[in-house]
mmCIF file of C-alpha atoms in Angstrom:
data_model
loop_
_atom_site.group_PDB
_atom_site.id
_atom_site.type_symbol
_atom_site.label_atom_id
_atom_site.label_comp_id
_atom_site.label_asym_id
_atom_site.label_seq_id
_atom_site.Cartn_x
_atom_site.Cartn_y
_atom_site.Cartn_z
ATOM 1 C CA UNK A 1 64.357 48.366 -40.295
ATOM 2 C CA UNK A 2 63.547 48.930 -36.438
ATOM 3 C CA UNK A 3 60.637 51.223 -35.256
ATOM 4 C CA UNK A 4 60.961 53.635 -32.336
ATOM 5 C CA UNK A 5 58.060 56.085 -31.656
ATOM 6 C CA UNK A 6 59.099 58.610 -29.746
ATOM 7 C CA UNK A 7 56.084 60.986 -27.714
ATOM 8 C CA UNK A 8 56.979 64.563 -26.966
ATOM 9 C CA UNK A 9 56.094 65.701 -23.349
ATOM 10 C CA UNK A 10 56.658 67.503 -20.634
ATOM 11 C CA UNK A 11 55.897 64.708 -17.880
ATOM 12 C CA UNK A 12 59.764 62.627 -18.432
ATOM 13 C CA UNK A 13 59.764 61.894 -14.460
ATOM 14 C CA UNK A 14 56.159 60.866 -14.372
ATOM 15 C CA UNK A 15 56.412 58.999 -17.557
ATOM 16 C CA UNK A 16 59.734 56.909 -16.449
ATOM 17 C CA UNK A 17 57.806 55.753 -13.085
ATOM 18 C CA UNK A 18 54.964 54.635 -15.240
ATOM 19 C CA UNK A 19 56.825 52.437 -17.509
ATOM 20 C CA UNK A 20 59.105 50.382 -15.221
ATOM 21 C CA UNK A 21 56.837 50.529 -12.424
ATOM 22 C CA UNK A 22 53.838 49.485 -13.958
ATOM 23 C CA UNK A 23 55.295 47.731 -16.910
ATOM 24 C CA UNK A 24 58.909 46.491 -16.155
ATOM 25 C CA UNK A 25 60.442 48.167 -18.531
ATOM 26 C CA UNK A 26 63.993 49.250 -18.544
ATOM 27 C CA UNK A 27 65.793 52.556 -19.462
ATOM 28 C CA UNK A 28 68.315 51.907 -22.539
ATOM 29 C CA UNK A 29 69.234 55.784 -22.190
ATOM 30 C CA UNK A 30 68.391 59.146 -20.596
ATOM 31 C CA UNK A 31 69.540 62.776 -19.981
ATOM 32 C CA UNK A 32 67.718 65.679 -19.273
ATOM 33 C CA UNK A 33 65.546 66.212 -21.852
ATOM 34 C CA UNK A 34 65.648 62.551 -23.573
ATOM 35 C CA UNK A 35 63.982 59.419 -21.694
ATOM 36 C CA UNK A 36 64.565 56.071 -24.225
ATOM 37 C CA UNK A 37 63.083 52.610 -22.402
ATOM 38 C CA UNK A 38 63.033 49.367 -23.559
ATOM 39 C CA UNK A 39 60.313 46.846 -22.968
ATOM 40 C CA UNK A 40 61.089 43.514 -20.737
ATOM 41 C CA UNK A 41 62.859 41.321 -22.640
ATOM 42 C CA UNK A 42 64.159 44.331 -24.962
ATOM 43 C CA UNK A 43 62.430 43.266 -28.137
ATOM 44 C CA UNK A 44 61.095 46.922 -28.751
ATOM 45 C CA UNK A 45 62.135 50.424 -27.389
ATOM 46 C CA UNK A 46 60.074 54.058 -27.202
ATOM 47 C CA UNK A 47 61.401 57.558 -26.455
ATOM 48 C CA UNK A 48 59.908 60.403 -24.796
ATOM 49 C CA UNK A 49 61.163 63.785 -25.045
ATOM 50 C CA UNK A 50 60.995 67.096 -23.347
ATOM 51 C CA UNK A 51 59.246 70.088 -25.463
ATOM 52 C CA UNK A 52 60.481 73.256 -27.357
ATOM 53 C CA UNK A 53 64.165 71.785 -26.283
ATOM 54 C CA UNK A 54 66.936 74.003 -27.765
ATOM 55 C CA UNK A 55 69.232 70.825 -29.266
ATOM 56 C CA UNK A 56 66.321 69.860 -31.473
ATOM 57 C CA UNK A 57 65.289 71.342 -34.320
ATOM 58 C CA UNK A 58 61.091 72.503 -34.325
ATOM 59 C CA UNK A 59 60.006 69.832 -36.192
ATOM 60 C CA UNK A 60 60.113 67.864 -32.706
ATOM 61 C CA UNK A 61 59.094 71.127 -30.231
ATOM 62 C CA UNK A 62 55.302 70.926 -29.928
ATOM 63 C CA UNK A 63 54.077 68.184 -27.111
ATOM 64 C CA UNK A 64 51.482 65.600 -27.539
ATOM 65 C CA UNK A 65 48.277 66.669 -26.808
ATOM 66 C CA UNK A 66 46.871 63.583 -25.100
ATOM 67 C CA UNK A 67 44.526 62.371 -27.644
ATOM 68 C CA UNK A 68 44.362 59.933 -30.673
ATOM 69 C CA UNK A 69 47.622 58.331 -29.886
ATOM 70 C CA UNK A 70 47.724 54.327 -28.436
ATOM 71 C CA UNK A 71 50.100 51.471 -27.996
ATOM 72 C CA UNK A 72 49.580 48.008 -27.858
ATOM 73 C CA UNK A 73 51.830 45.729 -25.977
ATOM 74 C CA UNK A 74 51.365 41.707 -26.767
ATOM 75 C CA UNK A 75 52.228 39.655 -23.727
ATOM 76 C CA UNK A 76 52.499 35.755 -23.414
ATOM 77 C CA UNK A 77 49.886 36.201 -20.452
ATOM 78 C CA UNK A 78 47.717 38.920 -20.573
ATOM 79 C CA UNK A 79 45.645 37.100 -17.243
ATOM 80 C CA UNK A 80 49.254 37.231 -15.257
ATOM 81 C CA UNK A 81 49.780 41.202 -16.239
ATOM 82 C CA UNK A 82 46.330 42.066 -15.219
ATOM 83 C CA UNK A 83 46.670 40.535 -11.982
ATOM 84 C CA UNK A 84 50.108 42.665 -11.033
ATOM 85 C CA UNK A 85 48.819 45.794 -12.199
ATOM 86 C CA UNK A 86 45.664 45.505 -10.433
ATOM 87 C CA UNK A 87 47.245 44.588 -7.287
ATOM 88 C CA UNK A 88 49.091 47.871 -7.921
ATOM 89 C CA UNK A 89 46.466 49.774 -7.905
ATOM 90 C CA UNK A 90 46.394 51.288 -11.391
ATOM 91 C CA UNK A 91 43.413 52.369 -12.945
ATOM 92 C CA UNK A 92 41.872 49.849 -15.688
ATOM 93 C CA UNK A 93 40.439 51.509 -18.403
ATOM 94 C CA UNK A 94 38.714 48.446 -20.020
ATOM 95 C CA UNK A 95 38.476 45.675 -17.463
ATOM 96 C CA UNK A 96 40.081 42.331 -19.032
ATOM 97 C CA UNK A 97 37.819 40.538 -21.640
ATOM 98 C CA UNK A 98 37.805 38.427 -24.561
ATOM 99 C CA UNK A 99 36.871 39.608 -27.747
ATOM 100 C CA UNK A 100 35.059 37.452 -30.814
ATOM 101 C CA UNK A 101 38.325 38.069 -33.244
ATOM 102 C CA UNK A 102 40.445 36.102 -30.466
ATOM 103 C CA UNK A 103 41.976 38.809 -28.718
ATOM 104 C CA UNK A 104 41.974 38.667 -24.696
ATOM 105 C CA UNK A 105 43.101 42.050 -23.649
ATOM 106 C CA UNK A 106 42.821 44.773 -21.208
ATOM 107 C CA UNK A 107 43.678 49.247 -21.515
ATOM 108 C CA UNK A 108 45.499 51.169 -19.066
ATOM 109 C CA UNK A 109 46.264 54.834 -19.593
ATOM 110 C CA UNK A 110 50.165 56.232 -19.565
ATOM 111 C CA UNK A 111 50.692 59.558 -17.789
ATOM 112 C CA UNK A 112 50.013 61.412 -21.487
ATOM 113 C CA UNK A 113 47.234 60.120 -21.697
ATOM 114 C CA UNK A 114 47.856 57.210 -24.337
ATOM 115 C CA UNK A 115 45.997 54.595 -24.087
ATOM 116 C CA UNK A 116 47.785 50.897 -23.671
ATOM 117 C CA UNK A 117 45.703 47.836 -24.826
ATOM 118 C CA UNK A 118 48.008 45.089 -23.490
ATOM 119 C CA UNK A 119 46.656 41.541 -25.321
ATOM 120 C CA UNK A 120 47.473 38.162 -25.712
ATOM 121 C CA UNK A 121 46.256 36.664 -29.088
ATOM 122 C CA UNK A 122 45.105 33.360 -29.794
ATOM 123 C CA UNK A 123 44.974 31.900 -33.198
ATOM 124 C CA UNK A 124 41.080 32.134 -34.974
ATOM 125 C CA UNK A 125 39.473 28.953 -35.520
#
């Protein structure tokens, strides 16, 4: 079984610069009103499509509203990240920190307004 969210929105152009800009990802496949990007290495993909489109059905009209919605992204080197994204000037959220369950993490914000926690894990002791 493979997961692919998908987030309904009205900001495709916005939300395409975002992802490979900021994150390197790549675009597996877009038209008009479909955006589908892949992550880096291509271990995991997400879609983003336009609202109240007539080729879908209404089930998948209404657009994200910006809230309760967030993605994590694990990296190898969540120090490495932090460094290129600061030095382009995107907004951190939470500044990069280490947290007491092992996590060492940062949060950016996507044009939708989802939050990203990207985190590297280290084993408990």
């Amino acid at each position: 079984m493979k997961l692919n969210a998908g987030i309904i929105t009205e900001k495709l152009e916005e939300t395409k610069k975002f992802y490979t800009d900021v994150l390197n990802f790549g675009v597996t496949f877009e038209n008009e009103f479909y955006l589908l990007l892949h992550t880096p290495k291509q271990e995991a993909e997400i879609s983003f499509l336009l609202p109240n489109h007539p080729s879908q059905q209404s089930l998948f009209h209404q657009p994200f509203n910006g809230k309760g919605m967030y993605l994590t992204i694990e990296v190898d080197n969540v120090d490495n990240l932090y460094k290129e994204i600061k030095e382009k000037n995107i907004d951190i959220k939470i500044e990069l920190r280490d947290e007491p369950w092992g996590d060492r993490h940062f949060a950016i914000q996507d044009p939708n307004g989802i939050g990203i926690d990207i985190v590297t894990y280290s084993a408990q002791e």
